[in-house]
Amino acid sequence: MTNTSILEKIFKVLLIFVPLTLVAEFINISPIGIFILSSFAIIPLAKFIGESTEELSAYTGSALGGLLNATFGNATELIISIFALQAGLSEMVKASITGSIIGNLLLILGMAFFFGGLRKEKQKFNATAAKASGSTLLLAIAALVMPAVFVLTSNSPSPATVENLSLAVAVVMALSYLASLLFSLYTHKHLYTEDMAEYHAKWSIKKSVAILLASTISVAFMSEILVGSIESLVESLGWTELFIGVIFVAIIGNAAEHVSAITLAMKGRMDLSLQIAIGSATQIAMFVVPVLVFTSLFLGAPMSLIFNNFELAAIILSVLVVNSITEDGESNWFEGLQLLGTYGVMVVVFFLHP
Amino acid sequence: MTNTSILEKIFKVLLIFVPLTLVAEFINISPIGIFILSSFAIIPLAKFIGESTEELSAYTGSALGGLLNATFGNATELIISIFALQAGLSEMVKASITGSIIGNLLLILGMAFFFGGLRKEKQKFNATAAKASGSTLLLAIAALVMPAVFVLTSNSPSPATVENLSLAVAVVMALSYLASLLFSLYTHKHLYTEDMAEYHAKWSIKKSVAILLASTISVAFMSEILVGSIESLVESLGWTELFIGVIFVAIIGNAAEHVSAITLAMKGRMDLSLQIAIGSATQIAMFVVPVLVFTSLFLGAPMSLIFNNFELAAIILSVLVVNSITEDGESNWFEGLQLLGTYGVMVVVFFLHP
Amino acid sequence: MTNTSILEKIFKVLLIFVPLTLVAEFINISPIGIFILSSFAIIPLAKFIGESTEELSAYTGSALGGLLNATFGNATELIISIFALQAGLSEMVKASITGSIIGNLLLILGMAFFFGGLRKEKQKFNATAAKASGSTLLLAIAALVMPAVFVLTSNSPSPATVENLSLAVAVVMALSYLASLLFSLYTHKHLYTEDMAEYHAKWSIKKSVAILLASTISVAFMSEILVGSIESLVESLGWTELFIGVIFVAIIGNAAEHVSAITLAMKGRMDLSLQIAIGSATQIAMFVVPVLVFTSLFLGAPMSLIFNNFELAAIILSVLVVNSITEDGESNWFEGLQLLGTYGVMVVVFFLHP
């Protein structure tokens, strides 16, 4: 209880970074400064998007509420990515998608298992739900690997072919995602309603809608500023777009989930903690990715679905490790550390990559 | 009951395509016409090979019956492939092997799960049997991947080396297949006899043997005509051997299994349905593949075991997705749709591949 | 009982190869002769290292005993590898690491399942322990694959970068290994103590320490002689370092585990048998590998963590097949044969590789 209210206060205090970022952008300070300030500004805003969505869904009933959650759950990543696409940083967008998936699976889940396991011998969770997400992640891997192998085995296919391929695969992913909503919100909703049932709204509908709108619009402004600072950052620090995307942008976009998943795990609410970490990874793969492919066509700067081998290897290995660790429905601190160790290997390798 | 007898009538009606194909070949109509006619002719013949084998095995006892089933279960694919090898289409043969494996695992099993799950919340099946097949499929993957990696990491190995390699690996696969027969028909046959026990023969031995012979010989004729039309088809439609092999030839060769697996799933007989879909995939990998390697040596046109990366990626991803989805021993419509979605991704990518 | 004492006598008789090797080296016989003699000399010595460690741990209590076992469990592989590194054979060292991992997982476990299953329908073991090792092996795969993909996707990175990368990944692996010791010897030791409890020491502490020292020093001498013979062997037999490392050196280094695992499996003590086979594989991956990377820096001949694709494919496939076969907690002769079949494919492919 106390921990939670302290955390909420911290999030409110962090809101000060929103005006600070605007001032910094206005007086034109160094890109590193702007990158840091806007990053800190996005973290509490992402938290308020999540909170207001949760509040709203307490009024709308589970079906519409689930839809709201599914749509706004990764709003921050989506908004940052759209601004990055507009800035022509499509390689960084793919890097940050990769980073979001491996970050949710290895870093967030790893921290949840580790801190959740420090005071208990083991923590139990629903293995069936974890396996269902595992299958979805394997489908996502198939959708990401096949186009990459396509390009590897063709003699430099034309941009039009790659665009058609990306679009067709994105359509299959989007349809599969819609089917998953039909499954979880309609035909098999009883499997998912247990956790929802306990929740009672703290805010009025009006307040929820107002906060949702305000925080979404603010995230958009902050994201534009953040993305604007990245190009200069690449030059001044010598870091690659790949590394910034995979590690930093991914962590900023998922900071709110990060805090929630660990707090829940420490309270022993492992099922909800897993749902946030693994659920967020599947949503990025099956919802954010196709939406970005479609959006990129409207922006006139098509983002292909061709991830590089490095990103694919990281995603595939993360999914295999997580599926293996979660399939027994139990966790302990060492399993958390194994996930963190795998993440550590990825960070090292992405950092050193030229 | 009614559904089944309607289906049986449809299969009998389809037999009309056998004489139609012969006439079309005689009057020399367009390759596309011949391809379509002979495809439709093979479908009911494959069904009658399956049915007469099943009838015969009711007389022979489970050991010999199992052997008959194992041998004739993929007779159609085998016969088509042998004619294709003779015509020098060894790349198409490998494509159709790939297509048969992913088609059985994703398309047939996906349809079975989807249609079987439309009216029920979930359907249960024996997870142990599914896992055993899953392990066999992983062994098959090892046998297919290692030669490909061999070629990738050698500086263009000599044809003789590739031939020796293919032969040696095929021998290991064949021995492993023989051991699996010893296991399922002799030392551990009690694990497999439950489903068999219920079956009572409808036909006499004579009738069964006659139909088996007649349909096998007819499939041979139709396959020769079908294969003869493919080369012209590649030219006239602009489709690749890869696409025709992976999608069309594979679907034609497995059409009978397709119908059986879905019909059984809709009746709730999931174990038998899985045995047909996954069992057929393992048999193609561990029995048809080595037999084709040996046969190709006699034909003087050795087929190597070097599958391309594209085919391997498709097989590996299919096996991983199916193993993940079947390991809980339950299915529902959404899991079926996930398999179909993965198949959809494969079809799109194979279609666009130059 | 009788089998065991016969085996112990055989091991004692094999000690005769230690002086024989010294004589052979002195009178300078052919490299093949020296290779064979020193190989046979190492086998009983490895057994005595294992036995004296086990004896000692009966005195020290489980925590220190576990540490002793973990450290000396792969002393033989470690010593051979260090001499090979000193001789500049770092590619052969990586080959023998690969061979030790796949040999433990496929050959040793396969023989244990096969011979253990000949007289029984099935043998049961603790699936949870097998899964925990499976997760560790997947983490090891991540640690081995990412550096290889790094090199594949970089334009020939500088030796310094590769060295830093190898060192950083090795540090993560070593920390993860230390955490696993903390887990199994301290925070969760009750999960591992059941098997230990039964054991009563046969030897005095003095005798145990003396035998441990004597056999470790002798293994060092024999390893130096063995490694010295390998280079001439490569020339005279035309076999590759890769093949010698993956198959022969790996089998020699693990011969003692081999005998123990099969003997235990035939007595029905499957848990201990699995612990030796799979546990040895995880220890090589997570302990021997980083120790060799660190040692190689001191020797001034840095060993990179860049395994070739061939070795990686073999390790990945072995881990996937073993995880799939062990996850149900049951084994039978056919599962053993499947593992042996996979090993057979590997041997054939490594033998033919130029």
CSV table of N, CA and C in Angstrom, one decimal, chain C residues 225-322:
chain,number,residue,atom,x,y,z
C,225,ILE,N,50.4,-34.9,-23.6
C,225,ILE,CA,50.8,-35.9,-24.6
C,225,ILE,C,49.8,-36.1,-25.7
C,226,LEU,N,48.5,-36.2,-25.3
C,226,LEU,CA,47.4,-36.4,-26.3
C,226,LEU,C,47.3,-35.3,-27.3
C,227,VAL,N,47.3,-34.1,-26.7
C,227,VAL,CA,47.2,-32.9,-27.6
C,227,VAL,C,48.4,-32.8,-28.5
C,228,GLY,N,49.6,-33.2,-28.0
C,228,GLY,CA,50.8,-33.2,-28.8
C,228,GLY,C,50.7,-34.1,-30.1
C,229,SER,N,49.9,-35.2,-29.9
C,229,SER,CA,49.8,-36.1,-31.0
C,229,SER,C,48.8,-35.7,-32.1
C,230,ILE,N,47.9,-34.7,-31.7
C,230,ILE,CA,46.8,-34.5,-32.6
C,230,ILE,C,47.2,-33.8,-33.9
C,231,GLU,N,48.1,-32.9,-33.8
C,231,GLU,CA,48.5,-32.2,-35.0
C,231,GLU,C,49.1,-33.2,-36.1
C,232,SER,N,49.9,-34.1,-35.6
C,232,SER,CA,50.5,-35.1,-36.6
C,232,SER,C,49.3,-36.0,-37.1
C,233,LEU,N,48.4,-36.2,-36.2
C,233,LEU,CA,47.2,-37.1,-36.6
C,233,LEU,C,46.4,-36.4,-37.7
C,234,VAL,N,46.2,-35.1,-37.6
C,234,VAL,CA,45.5,-34.4,-38.6
C,234,VAL,C,46.1,-34.6,-40.0
C,235,GLU,N,47.5,-34.5,-40.0
C,235,GLU,CA,48.2,-34.7,-41.2
C,235,GLU,C,48.2,-36.2,-41.7
C,236,SER,N,48.5,-37.1,-40.8
C,236,SER,CA,48.6,-38.5,-41.3
C,236,SER,C,47.3,-39.1,-41.7
C,237,LEU,N,46.2,-38.9,-40.9
C,237,LEU,CA,44.9,-39.5,-41.2
C,237,LEU,C,44.0,-38.7,-42.2
C,238,GLY,N,44.4,-37.4,-42.3
C,238,GLY,CA,43.5,-36.6,-43.2
C,238,GLY,C,42.2,-36.2,-42.5
C,239,TRP,N,42.0,-36.5,-41.2
C,239,TRP,CA,40.8,-36.1,-40.5
C,239,TRP,C,41.0,-34.6,-40.2
C,240,THR,N,39.9,-33.9,-40.0
C,240,THR,CA,39.9,-32.5,-39.6
C,240,THR,C,40.0,-32.3,-38.1
C,241,GLU,N,40.6,-31.2,-37.7
C,241,GLU,CA,40.6,-30.8,-36.3
C,241,GLU,C,39.1,-30.8,-35.8
C,242,LEU,N,38.2,-30.4,-36.6
C,242,LEU,CA,36.8,-30.3,-36.2
C,242,LEU,C,36.3,-31.7,-35.9
C,243,PHE,N,36.5,-32.7,-36.7
C,243,PHE,CA,36.0,-34.0,-36.5
C,243,PHE,C,36.7,-34.6,-35.2
C,244,ILE,N,38.0,-34.5,-35.1
C,244,ILE,CA,38.7,-35.1,-34.0
C,244,ILE,C,38.2,-34.4,-32.7
C,245,GLY,N,38.0,-33.1,-32.7
C,245,GLY,CA,37.5,-32.4,-31.5
C,245,GLY,C,36.1,-32.8,-31.2
C,246,VAL,N,35.2,-32.7,-32.2
C,246,VAL,CA,33.8,-33.0,-31.9
C,246,VAL,C,33.6,-34.4,-31.4
C,247,ILE,N,34.2,-35.4,-32.1
C,247,ILE,CA,33.9,-36.8,-31.7
C,247,ILE,C,34.9,-37.3,-30.7
C,248,PHE,N,36.2,-37.4,-31.1
C,248,PHE,CA,37.1,-38.2,-30.2
C,248,PHE,C,37.5,-37.5,-28.9
C,249,VAL,N,38.0,-36.3,-29.0
C,249,VAL,CA,38.4,-35.6,-27.8
C,249,VAL,C,37.2,-35.5,-26.8
C,250,ALA,N,36.0,-35.2,-27.4
C,250,ALA,CA,34.8,-35.1,-26.5
C,250,ALA,C,34.5,-36.4,-25.9
C,251,ILE,N,34.6,-37.5,-26.6
C,251,ILE,CA,34.2,-38.8,-26.0
C,251,ILE,C,35.3,-39.2,-24.9
C,252,ILE,N,36.5,-38.9,-25.2
C,252,ILE,CA,37.6,-39.3,-24.2
C,252,ILE,C,37.3,-38.5,-22.9
C,253,GLY,N,37.1,-37.2,-23.1
C,253,GLY,CA,36.9,-36.3,-21.9
C,253,GLY,C,35.7,-36.7,-21.1
C,254,ASN,N,34.7,-37.3,-21.7
C,254,ASN,CA,33.5,-37.6,-21.0
C,254,ASN,C,33.3,-39.1,-20.8
C,255,ALA,N,34.3,-39.9,-21.0
C,255,ALA,CA,34.1,-41.4,-20.9
C,255,ALA,C,33.6,-41.8,-19.6
C,256,ALA,N,34.2,-41.2,-18.5
C,256,ALA,CA,33.8,-41.6,-17.2
C,256,ALA,C,32.3,-41.3,-16.9
C,257,GLU,N,31.8,-40.1,-17.3
C,257,GLU,CA,30.4,-39.8,-17.2
C,257,GLU,C,29.6,-40.8,-18.0
C,258,HIS,N,30.1,-41.2,-19.2
C,258,HIS,CA,29.4,-42.1,-20.0
C,258,HIS,C,29.1,-43.4,-19.3
C,259,VAL,N,30.1,-44.0,-18.7
C,259,VAL,CA,29.9,-45.2,-18.0
C,259,VAL,C,29.0,-45.1,-16.8
C,260,SER,N,29.2,-44.0,-16.0
C,260,SER,CA,28.3,-43.8,-14.8
C,260,SER,C,26.8,-43.7,-15.2
C,261,ALA,N,26.6,-42.8,-16.3
C,261,ALA,CA,25.2,-42.5,-16.6
C,261,ALA,C,24.5,-43.8,-17.1
C,262,ILE,N,25.2,-44.6,-17.9
C,262,ILE,CA,24.5,-45.8,-18.4
C,262,ILE,C,24.3,-46.9,-17.3
C,263,THR,N,25.4,-47.0,-16.4
C,263,THR,CA,25.2,-48.0,-15.3
C,263,THR,C,24.1,-47.6,-14.4
C,264,LEU,N,24.0,-46.3,-14.1
C,264,LEU,CA,22.9,-45.8,-13.3
C,264,LEU,C,21.5,-46.0,-13.9
C,265,ALA,N,21.4,-45.8,-15.2
C,265,ALA,CA,20.2,-45.9,-15.9
C,265,ALA,C,19.7,-47.4,-15.9
C,266,MET,N,20.7,-48.3,-16.1
C,266,MET,CA,20.4,-49.7,-16.1
C,266,MET,C,19.9,-50.2,-14.7
C,267,LYS,N,20.3,-49.5,-13.6
C,267,LYS,CA,19.8,-49.8,-12.3
C,267,LYS,C,18.5,-49.1,-12.0
C,268,GLY,N,18.0,-48.3,-13.0
C,268,GLY,CA,16.8,-47.6,-12.8
C,268,GLY,C,16.9,-46.3,-12.0
C,269,ARG,N,18.2,-45.8,-11.8
C,269,ARG,CA,18.3,-44.5,-11.1
C,269,ARG,C,18.4,-43.4,-12.1
C,270,MET,N,17.3,-43.2,-12.7
C,270,MET,CA,17.3,-42.3,-13.9
C,270,MET,C,17.6,-40.8,-13.5
C,271,ASP,N,17.2,-40.4,-12.3
C,271,ASP,CA,17.4,-39.0,-12.0
C,271,ASP,C,18.9,-38.6,-11.9
C,272,LEU,N,19.6,-39.5,-11.3
C,272,LEU,CA,21.1,-39.3,-11.2
C,272,LEU,C,21.7,-39.4,-12.6
C,273,SER,N,21.2,-40.4,-13.4
C,273,SER,CA,21.7,-40.6,-14.7
C,273,SER,C,21.5,-39.3,-15.5
C,274,LEU,N,20.3,-38.7,-15.5
C,274,LEU,CA,20.1,-37.5,-16.2
C,274,LEU,C,20.9,-36.3,-15.7
C,275,GLN,N,21.1,-36.3,-14.3
C,275,GLN,CA,21.9,-35.2,-13.8
C,275,GLN,C,23.3,-35.2,-14.3
C,276,ILE,N,23.8,-36.4,-14.4
C,276,ILE,CA,25.2,-36.5,-15.0
C,276,ILE,C,25.2,-36.1,-16.4
C,277,ALA,N,24.3,-36.6,-17.2
C,277,ALA,CA,24.4,-36.3,-18.7
C,277,ALA,C,24.1,-34.9,-19.0
C,278,ILE,N,22.9,-34.4,-18.6
C,278,ILE,CA,22.4,-33.1,-18.9
C,278,ILE,C,23.2,-32.1,-18.0
C,279,GLY,N,23.4,-32.4,-16.7
C,279,GLY,CA,24.2,-31.5,-15.9
C,279,GLY,C,25.6,-31.3,-16.4
C,280,SER,N,26.2,-32.3,-16.9
C,280,SER,CA,27.5,-32.1,-17.5
C,280,SER,C,27.5,-31.2,-18.7
C,281,ALA,N,26.5,-31.3,-19.5
C,281,ALA,CA,26.4,-30.4,-20.7
C,281,ALA,C,26.2,-29.0,-20.2
C,282,THR,N,25.3,-28.7,-19.2
C,282,THR,CA,25.2,-27.3,-18.8
C,282,THR,C,26.4,-26.8,-18.2
C,283,GLN,N,27.2,-27.6,-17.4
C,283,GLN,CA,28.4,-27.2,-16.8
C,283,GLN,C,29.4,-26.8,-17.8
C,284,ILE,N,29.5,-27.6,-18.8
C,284,ILE,CA,30.5,-27.3,-19.9
C,284,ILE,C,30.2,-25.9,-20.5
C,285,ALA,N,28.9,-25.8,-20.8
C,285,ALA,CA,28.4,-24.5,-21.5
C,285,ALA,C,28.6,-23.3,-20.6
C,286,MET,N,28.3,-23.4,-19.3
C,286,MET,CA,28.2,-22.2,-18.5
C,286,MET,C,29.4,-22.0,-17.6
C,287,PHE,N,30.3,-23.1,-17.4
C,287,PHE,CA,31.4,-23.0,-16.5
C,287,PHE,C,32.7,-23.2,-17.3
C,288,VAL,N,32.8,-24.3,-18.0
C,288,VAL,CA,34.1,-24.5,-18.8
C,288,VAL,C,34.3,-23.5,-19.8
C,289,VAL,N,33.3,-23.1,-20.6
C,289,VAL,CA,33.4,-22.1,-21.6
C,289,VAL,C,34.0,-20.8,-21.1
C,290,PRO,N,33.3,-20.1,-20.1
C,290,PRO,CA,33.9,-18.9,-19.7
C,290,PRO,C,35.3,-19.0,-19.1
C,291,VAL,N,35.5,-20.1,-18.3
C,291,VAL,CA,36.9,-20.3,-17.7
C,291,VAL,C,37.9,-20.4,-18.9
C,292,LEU,N,37.6,-21.1,-19.9
C,292,LEU,CA,38.5,-21.2,-21.1
C,292,LEU,C,38.8,-19.8,-21.7
C,293,VAL,N,37.7,-19.0,-21.8
C,293,VAL,CA,37.9,-17.7,-22.4
C,293,VAL,C,38.8,-16.8,-21.5
C,294,PHE,N,38.6,-16.9,-20.2
C,294,PHE,CA,39.5,-16.1,-19.3
C,294,PHE,C,40.9,-16.7,-19.3
C,295,THR,N,41.1,-18.0,-19.3
C,295,THR,CA,42.4,-18.6,-19.3
C,295,THR,C,43.1,-18.3,-20.6
C,296,SER,N,42.4,-18.3,-21.7
C,296,SER,CA,43.1,-18.0,-23.0
C,296,SER,C,43.7,-16.6,-23.0
C,297,LEU,N,43.1,-15.7,-22.3
C,297,LEU,CA,43.6,-14.3,-22.2
C,297,LEU,C,45.0,-14.4,-21.5
C,298,PHE,N,45.1,-15.2,-20.4
C,298,PHE,CA,46.3,-15.3,-19.7
C,298,PHE,C,47.4,-16.0,-20.5
C,299,LEU,N,47.0,-16.9,-21.3
C,299,LEU,CA,47.9,-17.7,-22.2
C,299,LEU,C,48.4,-16.8,-23.3
C,300,GLY,N,47.7,-15.6,-23.5
C,300,GLY,CA,48.1,-14.8,-24.6
C,300,GLY,C,47.7,-15.2,-26.0
C,301,ALA,N,46.8,-16.3,-26.0
C,301,ALA,CA,46.2,-16.7,-27.3
C,301,ALA,C,44.7,-16.7,-27.1
C,302,PRO,N,44.1,-15.5,-27.1
C,302,PRO,CA,42.7,-15.4,-26.8
C,302,PRO,C,41.8,-16.3,-27.6
C,303,MET,N,40.9,-17.1,-27.0
C,303,MET,CA,39.9,-17.9,-27.7
C,303,MET,C,38.6,-17.1,-27.7
C,304,SER,N,38.2,-16.9,-29.0
C,304,SER,CA,36.9,-16.1,-29.1
C,304,SER,C,35.7,-17.0,-28.8
C,305,LEU,N,34.6,-16.3,-28.6
C,305,LEU,CA,33.4,-17.1,-28.4
C,305,LEU,C,32.6,-17.3,-29.7
C,306,ILE,N,33.3,-17.1,-30.8
C,306,ILE,CA,32.6,-17.2,-32.1
C,306,ILE,C,32.7,-18.7,-32.6
C,307,PHE,N,31.7,-19.4,-32.3
C,307,PHE,CA,31.5,-20.8,-32.8
C,307,PHE,C,31.1,-20.7,-34.2
C,308,ASN,N,31.5,-21.7,-35.0
C,308,ASN,CA,31.0,-21.7,-36.4
C,308,ASN,C,29.5,-22.2,-36.5
C,309,ASN,N,28.9,-21.9,-37.6
C,309,ASN,CA,27.5,-22.2,-37.8
C,309,ASN,C,27.2,-23.6,-37.7
C,310,PHE,N,28.1,-24.4,-38.1
C,310,PHE,CA,28.0,-25.9,-38.0
C,310,PHE,C,27.9,-26.3,-36.6
C,311,GLU,N,28.8,-25.8,-35.8
C,311,GLU,CA,28.8,-26.2,-34.3
C,311,GLU,C,27.5,-25.7,-33.7
C,312,LEU,N,27.1,-24.4,-34.0
C,312,LEU,CA,25.9,-23.9,-33.4
C,312,LEU,C,24.7,-24.7,-33.8
C,313,ALA,N,24.6,-25.0,-35.1
C,313,ALA,CA,23.4,-25.8,-35.5
C,313,ALA,C,23.3,-27.1,-34.7
C,314,ALA,N,24.5,-27.8,-34.5
C,314,ALA,CA,24.5,-29.0,-33.8
C,314,ALA,C,24.1,-28.8,-32.4
C,315,ILE,N,24.6,-27.8,-31.7
C,315,ILE,CA,24.2,-27.5,-30.3
C,315,ILE,C,22.7,-27.2,-30.2
C,316,ILE,N,22.2,-26.3,-31.0
C,316,ILE,CA,20.8,-25.9,-31.0
C,316,ILE,C,19.9,-27.1,-31.2
C,317,LEU,N,20.2,-27.8,-32.2
C,317,LEU,CA,19.3,-29.0,-32.5
C,317,LEU,C,19.3,-30.0,-31.4
C,318,SER,N,20.5,-30.3,-30.8
C,318,SER,CA,20.6,-31.2,-29.7
C,318,SER,C,19.7,-30.7,-28.5
C,319,VAL,N,19.8,-29.5,-28.2
C,319,VAL,CA,19.1,-29.0,-27.1
C,319,VAL,C,17.6,-29.0,-27.3
C,320,LEU,N,17.2,-28.7,-28.5
C,320,LEU,CA,15.7,-28.8,-28.8
C,320,LEU,C,15.2,-30.2,-28.8
C,321,VAL,N,16.0,-31.1,-29.4
C,321,VAL,CA,15.5,-32.5,-29.3
C,321,VAL,C,15.5,-33.1,-27.9
C,322,VAL,N,16.5,-32.8,-27.1
C,322,VAL,CA,16.6,-33.3,-25.7
C,322,VAL,C,15.5,-32.7,-24.9
